[in-house]
Amino acid sequence: QQQVKQSPQSLIVQKGGISIINCAYENTAFDYFPWYQQFPGKGPALLIAIRPDVSEKKEGRFTISFNKSAKQFSLHIMDSQPGDSATYFCAATLYNQGGKLIFGQGTELSVKP
Amino acid sequence: SAVISQKPSRDICQRGTSLTIQCQVDSQVTMMFWYRQQPGQSLTLIATANQGSEATYESGFVIDKFPISRPNLTFSTLTVSNMSPEDSSIYLCSVRGGNYGYTFGSGTRLTVV
């Protein structure tokens, strides 16, 4: 029940295209859902996050869509650029209970020029 | 968000030895976390370290193998003891900051030979 399942494992997108990464969770008590971006040799960096009382959050080219009833959330990267090539991790936590982050398996995104 | 300095950034160690990783934060934080990221894998929480109390270890991780110190609100160390090649991973510290953020250090890339 603590798992977060992420797909796809890898994704190749043409420059200018839309990248979509999906995550699903089981624990309905999770109250914070962040996405992290990790470049080789670096630690994960927070990209965007959402709380379950909101169905969508947009920051620049990055959008989180959240479906509470389906227990799913996704990251959309619009107008994907080669500089977006990185590994993306979704996560979930019981933030209000001081919880730990539960990470998805990761998606390696490659944006081709 | 908090800025984390993690040392060393990388090391190559002989099996059977121990390595202590340091995590320094530029602000006082209550909760610090230590993660392991095996090659090409997601992040797995080793333990949560709160100042003034014993670290809480996740299933599969024990204090004898990964002793943690948390002497104050800005500093923590993780020791990887009696290392074997299976311990070759990236080790990351993370803190929980304001505005629902979890920040990560750049990691320590450990190779055990």
Tab-separated table of C-alpha atoms in Angstrom:
chain	number	residue	atom	x	y	z
A	1	GLN	CA	0.000	0.000	0.000
A	2	GLN	CA	3.031	2.229	0.302
A	3	GLN	CA	4.092	1.747	-3.316
A	4	VAL	CA	4.092	4.307	-6.080
A	5	LYS	CA	4.139	2.794	-9.551
A	6	GLN	CA	5.617	4.832	-12.395
A	7	SER	CA	5.536	4.332	-16.143
A	8	PRO	CA	7.047	4.252	-18.662
A	9	GLN	CA	10.534	3.232	-17.623
A	10	SER	CA	11.997	5.136	-20.565
A	11	LEU	CA	10.628	7.645	-23.038
A	12	ILE	CA	11.941	9.123	-26.270
A	13	VAL	CA	10.304	12.312	-27.526
A	14	GLN	CA	11.081	14.610	-30.413
A	15	LYS	CA	11.974	18.206	-29.678
A	16	GLY	CA	8.795	20.252	-29.390
A	17	GLY	CA	6.670	17.251	-28.486
A	18	ILE	CA	4.782	16.449	-25.298
A	19	SER	CA	6.316	14.111	-22.725
A	20	ILE	CA	3.872	12.306	-20.458
A	21	ILE	CA	4.852	10.272	-17.409
A	22	ASN	CA	2.298	8.502	-15.259
A	23	CYS	CA	2.177	7.411	-11.631
A	24	ALA	CA	-0.313	5.476	-9.559
A	25	TYR	CA	-0.583	5.069	-5.804
A	26	GLU	CA	-2.584	2.997	-3.355
A	27	ASN	CA	-2.543	4.891	-0.071
A	28	THR	CA	-5.432	7.359	-0.147
A	29	ALA	CA	-3.944	9.161	2.859
A	30	PHE	CA	-1.033	10.529	0.841
A	31	ASP	CA	-1.287	14.313	0.869
A	32	TYR	CA	1.656	15.567	-1.175
A	33	PHE	CA	2.804	14.472	-4.629
A	34	PRO	CA	6.069	15.935	-5.954
A	35	TRP	CA	7.973	15.312	-9.153
A	36	TYR	CA	11.752	15.339	-9.162
A	37	GLN	CA	14.189	15.796	-12.031
A	38	GLN	CA	17.626	14.209	-11.816
A	39	PHE	CA	20.558	14.791	-14.136
A	40	PRO	CA	23.503	12.359	-14.156
A	41	GLY	CA	25.829	12.975	-11.224
A	42	LYS	CA	23.363	15.249	-9.471
A	43	GLY	CA	20.843	14.853	-6.697
A	44	PRO	CA	17.119	15.000	-7.477
A	45	ALA	CA	15.708	18.514	-7.775
A	46	LEU	CA	12.096	19.367	-7.049
A	47	LEU	CA	10.326	20.200	-10.293
A	48	ILE	CA	6.700	20.678	-9.347
A	49	ALA	CA	4.336	19.336	-6.687
A	50	ILE	CA	0.616	19.068	-6.053
A	51	ARG	CA	-1.742	18.436	-3.168
A	52	PRO	CA	-4.799	16.194	-3.576
A	53	ASP	CA	-7.314	19.032	-3.281
A	54	VAL	CA	-6.204	20.357	-6.676
A	55	SER	CA	-6.729	18.581	-10.019
A	56	GLU	CA	-4.072	20.377	-12.000
A	57	LYS	CA	-1.036	22.549	-11.424
A	58	LYS	CA	0.998	24.259	-14.099
A	59	GLU	CA	4.413	25.853	-13.858
A	60	GLY	CA	5.806	26.995	-17.167
A	61	ARG	CA	6.036	24.002	-19.511
A	62	PHE	CA	5.409	21.518	-16.695
A	63	THR	CA	1.922	20.430	-15.638
A	64	ILE	CA	0.757	17.910	-13.061
A	65	SER	CA	-2.639	16.354	-13.626
A	66	PHE	CA	-4.150	14.685	-10.566
A	67	ASN	CA	-7.035	12.208	-10.556
A	68	LYS	CA	-7.957	11.501	-6.947
A	69	SER	CA	-10.670	8.941	-7.695
A	70	ALA	CA	-8.350	6.921	-9.923
A	71	LYS	CA	-5.398	7.409	-7.553
A	72	GLN	CA	-3.247	8.530	-10.435
A	73	PHE	CA	-1.190	11.578	-11.302
A	74	SER	CA	0.894	12.486	-14.293
A	75	LEU	CA	3.560	14.909	-15.430
A	76	HIS	CA	3.213	16.605	-18.788
A	77	ILE	CA	6.166	18.415	-20.313
A	78	MET	CA	5.033	20.652	-23.141
A	79	ASP	CA	7.354	21.710	-25.961
A	80	SER	CA	9.979	19.229	-24.754
A	81	GLN	CA	13.577	20.339	-25.218
A	82	PRO	CA	16.879	18.402	-25.347
A	83	GLY	CA	17.774	20.067	-22.032
A	84	ASP	CA	14.818	18.244	-20.460
A	85	SER	CA	16.612	14.939	-21.022
A	86	ALA	CA	16.939	13.538	-17.503
A	87	THR	CA	15.446	10.975	-15.172
A	88	TYR	CA	12.116	11.925	-13.632
A	89	PHE	CA	10.761	10.518	-10.388
A	90	CYS	CA	7.284	10.863	-8.995
A	91	ALA	CA	6.809	10.562	-5.263
A	92	ALA	CA	4.160	10.648	-2.578
A	93	THR	CA	4.125	11.191	1.139
A	94	LEU	CA	2.043	11.698	4.246
A	95	TYR	CA	3.387	15.215	4.609
A	96	ASN	CA	1.111	16.327	7.410
A	97	GLN	CA	2.227	13.330	9.463
A	98	GLY	CA	5.904	14.023	8.949
A	99	GLY	CA	6.078	11.206	6.459
A	100	LYS	CA	8.871	10.034	4.242
A	101	LEU	CA	8.888	10.317	0.464
A	102	ILE	CA	7.919	7.166	-1.397
A	103	PHE	CA	9.463	7.254	-4.872
A	104	GLY	CA	8.331	5.757	-8.126
A	105	GLN	CA	10.746	3.696	-10.191
A	106	GLY	CA	11.832	6.586	-12.404
A	107	THR	CA	11.510	7.446	-16.094
A	108	GLU	CA	14.514	8.142	-18.259
A	109	LEU	CA	13.471	10.829	-20.749
A	110	SER	CA	15.429	11.491	-23.898
A	111	VAL	CA	14.409	14.431	-26.083
A	112	LYS	CA	15.807	14.158	-29.592
A	113	PRO	CA	16.691	17.327	-31.508
B	1	SER	CA	14.754	26.142	-0.044
B	2	ALA	CA	17.605	24.778	2.054
B	3	VAL	CA	21.056	24.338	0.530
B	4	ILE	CA	22.783	21.045	1.302
B	5	SER	CA	26.504	20.390	1.128
B	6	GLN	CA	27.411	16.739	1.016
B	7	LYS	CA	30.931	15.347	1.329
B	8	PRO	CA	32.695	13.528	-0.175
B	9	SER	CA	31.187	13.765	-3.630
B	10	ARG	CA	32.707	10.438	-4.591
B	11	ASP	CA	35.062	7.833	-3.197
B	12	ILE	CA	36.563	4.488	-4.057
B	13	CYS	CA	36.978	2.255	-1.016
B	14	GLN	CA	38.397	-1.148	-0.254
B	15	ARG	CA	36.010	-3.849	0.896
B	16	GLY	CA	35.880	-4.275	4.636
B	17	THR	CA	36.523	-0.605	5.352
B	18	SER	CA	34.081	2.121	6.408
B	19	LEU	CA	33.210	5.499	4.933
B	20	THR	CA	31.548	8.418	6.706
B	21	ILE	CA	29.468	10.786	4.614
B	22	GLN	CA	28.749	14.279	5.876
B	23	CYS	CA	25.665	16.384	5.241
B	24	GLN	CA	25.681	20.087	6.126
B	25	VAL	CA	22.574	22.257	5.758
B	26	ASP	CA	22.567	26.049	5.595
B	27	SER	CA	19.560	26.334	7.903
B	28	GLN	CA	18.169	24.524	10.896
B	29	VAL	CA	15.936	21.603	9.991
B	30	THR	CA	14.170	19.092	12.155
B	31	MET	CA	13.988	16.166	9.783
B	32	MET	CA	16.882	14.771	7.779
B	33	PHE	CA	16.757	11.684	5.606
B	34	TRP	CA	19.388	9.391	4.141
B	35	TYR	CA	18.733	7.599	0.846
B	36	ARG	CA	20.529	5.033	-1.254
B	37	GLN	CA	20.287	5.029	-5.030
B	38	GLN	CA	21.731	1.936	-6.644
B	39	PRO	CA	22.925	2.247	-10.261
B	40	GLY	CA	20.024	2.966	-12.577
B	41	GLN	CA	17.504	2.580	-9.763
B	42	SER	CA	15.138	4.719	-7.754
B	43	LEU	CA	15.787	6.152	-4.318
B	44	THR	CA	15.377	3.959	-1.259
B	45	LEU	CA	15.133	5.490	2.195
B	46	ILE	CA	17.739	4.182	4.628
B	47	ALA	CA	16.722	6.099	7.734
B	48	THR	CA	15.209	9.250	9.147
B	49	ALA	CA	17.402	11.266	11.500
B	50	ASN	CA	15.809	13.745	13.861
B	51	GLN	CA	17.938	15.839	16.167
B	52	GLY	CA	17.946	14.631	19.722
B	53	SER	CA	16.661	11.157	19.021
B	54	GLU	CA	17.863	7.880	17.602
B	55	ALA	CA	17.579	7.454	13.860
B	56	THR	CA	14.663	5.406	12.578
B	57	TYR	CA	15.734	2.748	10.096
B	58	GLU	CA	13.697	1.323	7.250
B	59	SER	CA	13.175	-2.365	6.737
B	60	GLY	CA	16.351	-3.959	5.418
B	61	PHE	CA	18.700	-1.384	6.928
B	62	VAL	CA	20.337	-1.753	10.342
B	63	ILE	CA	22.218	0.572	12.617
B	64	ASP	CA	25.327	-1.619	12.764
B	65	LYS	CA	25.743	-1.318	9.015
B	66	PHE	CA	24.620	2.317	8.620
B	67	PRO	CA	25.214	4.224	11.864
B	68	ILE	CA	23.924	7.777	11.747
B	69	SER	CA	24.763	10.789	13.879
B	70	ARG	CA	22.682	13.953	14.190
B	71	PRO	CA	24.508	16.212	16.643
B	72	ASN	CA	22.603	19.400	15.793
B	73	LEU	CA	19.926	20.879	13.548
B	74	THR	CA	22.259	21.552	10.611
B	75	PHE	CA	24.490	18.482	10.386
B	76	SER	CA	24.343	14.717	10.058
B	77	THR	CA	26.654	11.874	9.109
B	78	LEU	CA	26.004	8.448	7.639
B	79	THR	CA	28.645	5.751	7.936
B	80	VAL	CA	28.697	2.777	5.603
B	81	SER	CA	30.432	0.067	7.612
B	82	ASN	CA	32.325	-3.063	6.620
B	83	MET	CA	31.714	-2.307	2.972
B	84	SER	CA	31.254	-4.848	0.210
B	85	PRO	CA	30.869	-4.281	-3.556
B	86	GLU	CA	27.089	-4.490	-3.071
B	87	ASP	CA	27.284	-1.203	-1.174
B	88	SER	CA	28.403	0.611	-4.331
B	89	SER	CA	25.692	3.224	-4.763
B	90	ILE	CA	24.926	6.892	-4.579
B	91	TYR	CA	24.089	8.007	-1.048
B	92	LEU	CA	21.973	11.131	-0.678
B	93	CYS	CA	20.871	13.205	2.243
B	94	SER	CA	17.635	15.143	2.172
B	95	VAL	CA	15.884	17.620	4.402
B	96	ARG	CA	12.305	18.648	4.758
B	97	GLY	CA	11.933	22.384	4.469
B	98	GLY	CA	9.190	24.934	4.295
B	99	ASN	CA	6.431	25.067	1.716
B	100	TYR	CA	6.185	21.282	1.502
B	101	GLY	CA	9.613	20.906	-0.046
B	102	TYR	CA	12.120	18.129	0.349
B	103	THR	CA	15.604	19.143	-0.805
B	104	PHE	CA	18.399	16.754	-1.738
B	105	GLY	CA	22.141	17.004	-1.615
B	106	SER	CA	24.181	16.234	-4.719
B	107	GLY	CA	25.031	12.805	-3.392
B	108	THR	CA	28.098	10.703	-2.644
B	109	ARG	CA	29.028	8.225	-5.340
B	110	LEU	CA	30.608	5.244	-3.589
B	111	THR	CA	32.486	2.482	-5.360
B	112	VAL	CA	33.670	-0.484	-3.302
B	113	VAL	CA	36.431	-2.594	-4.806
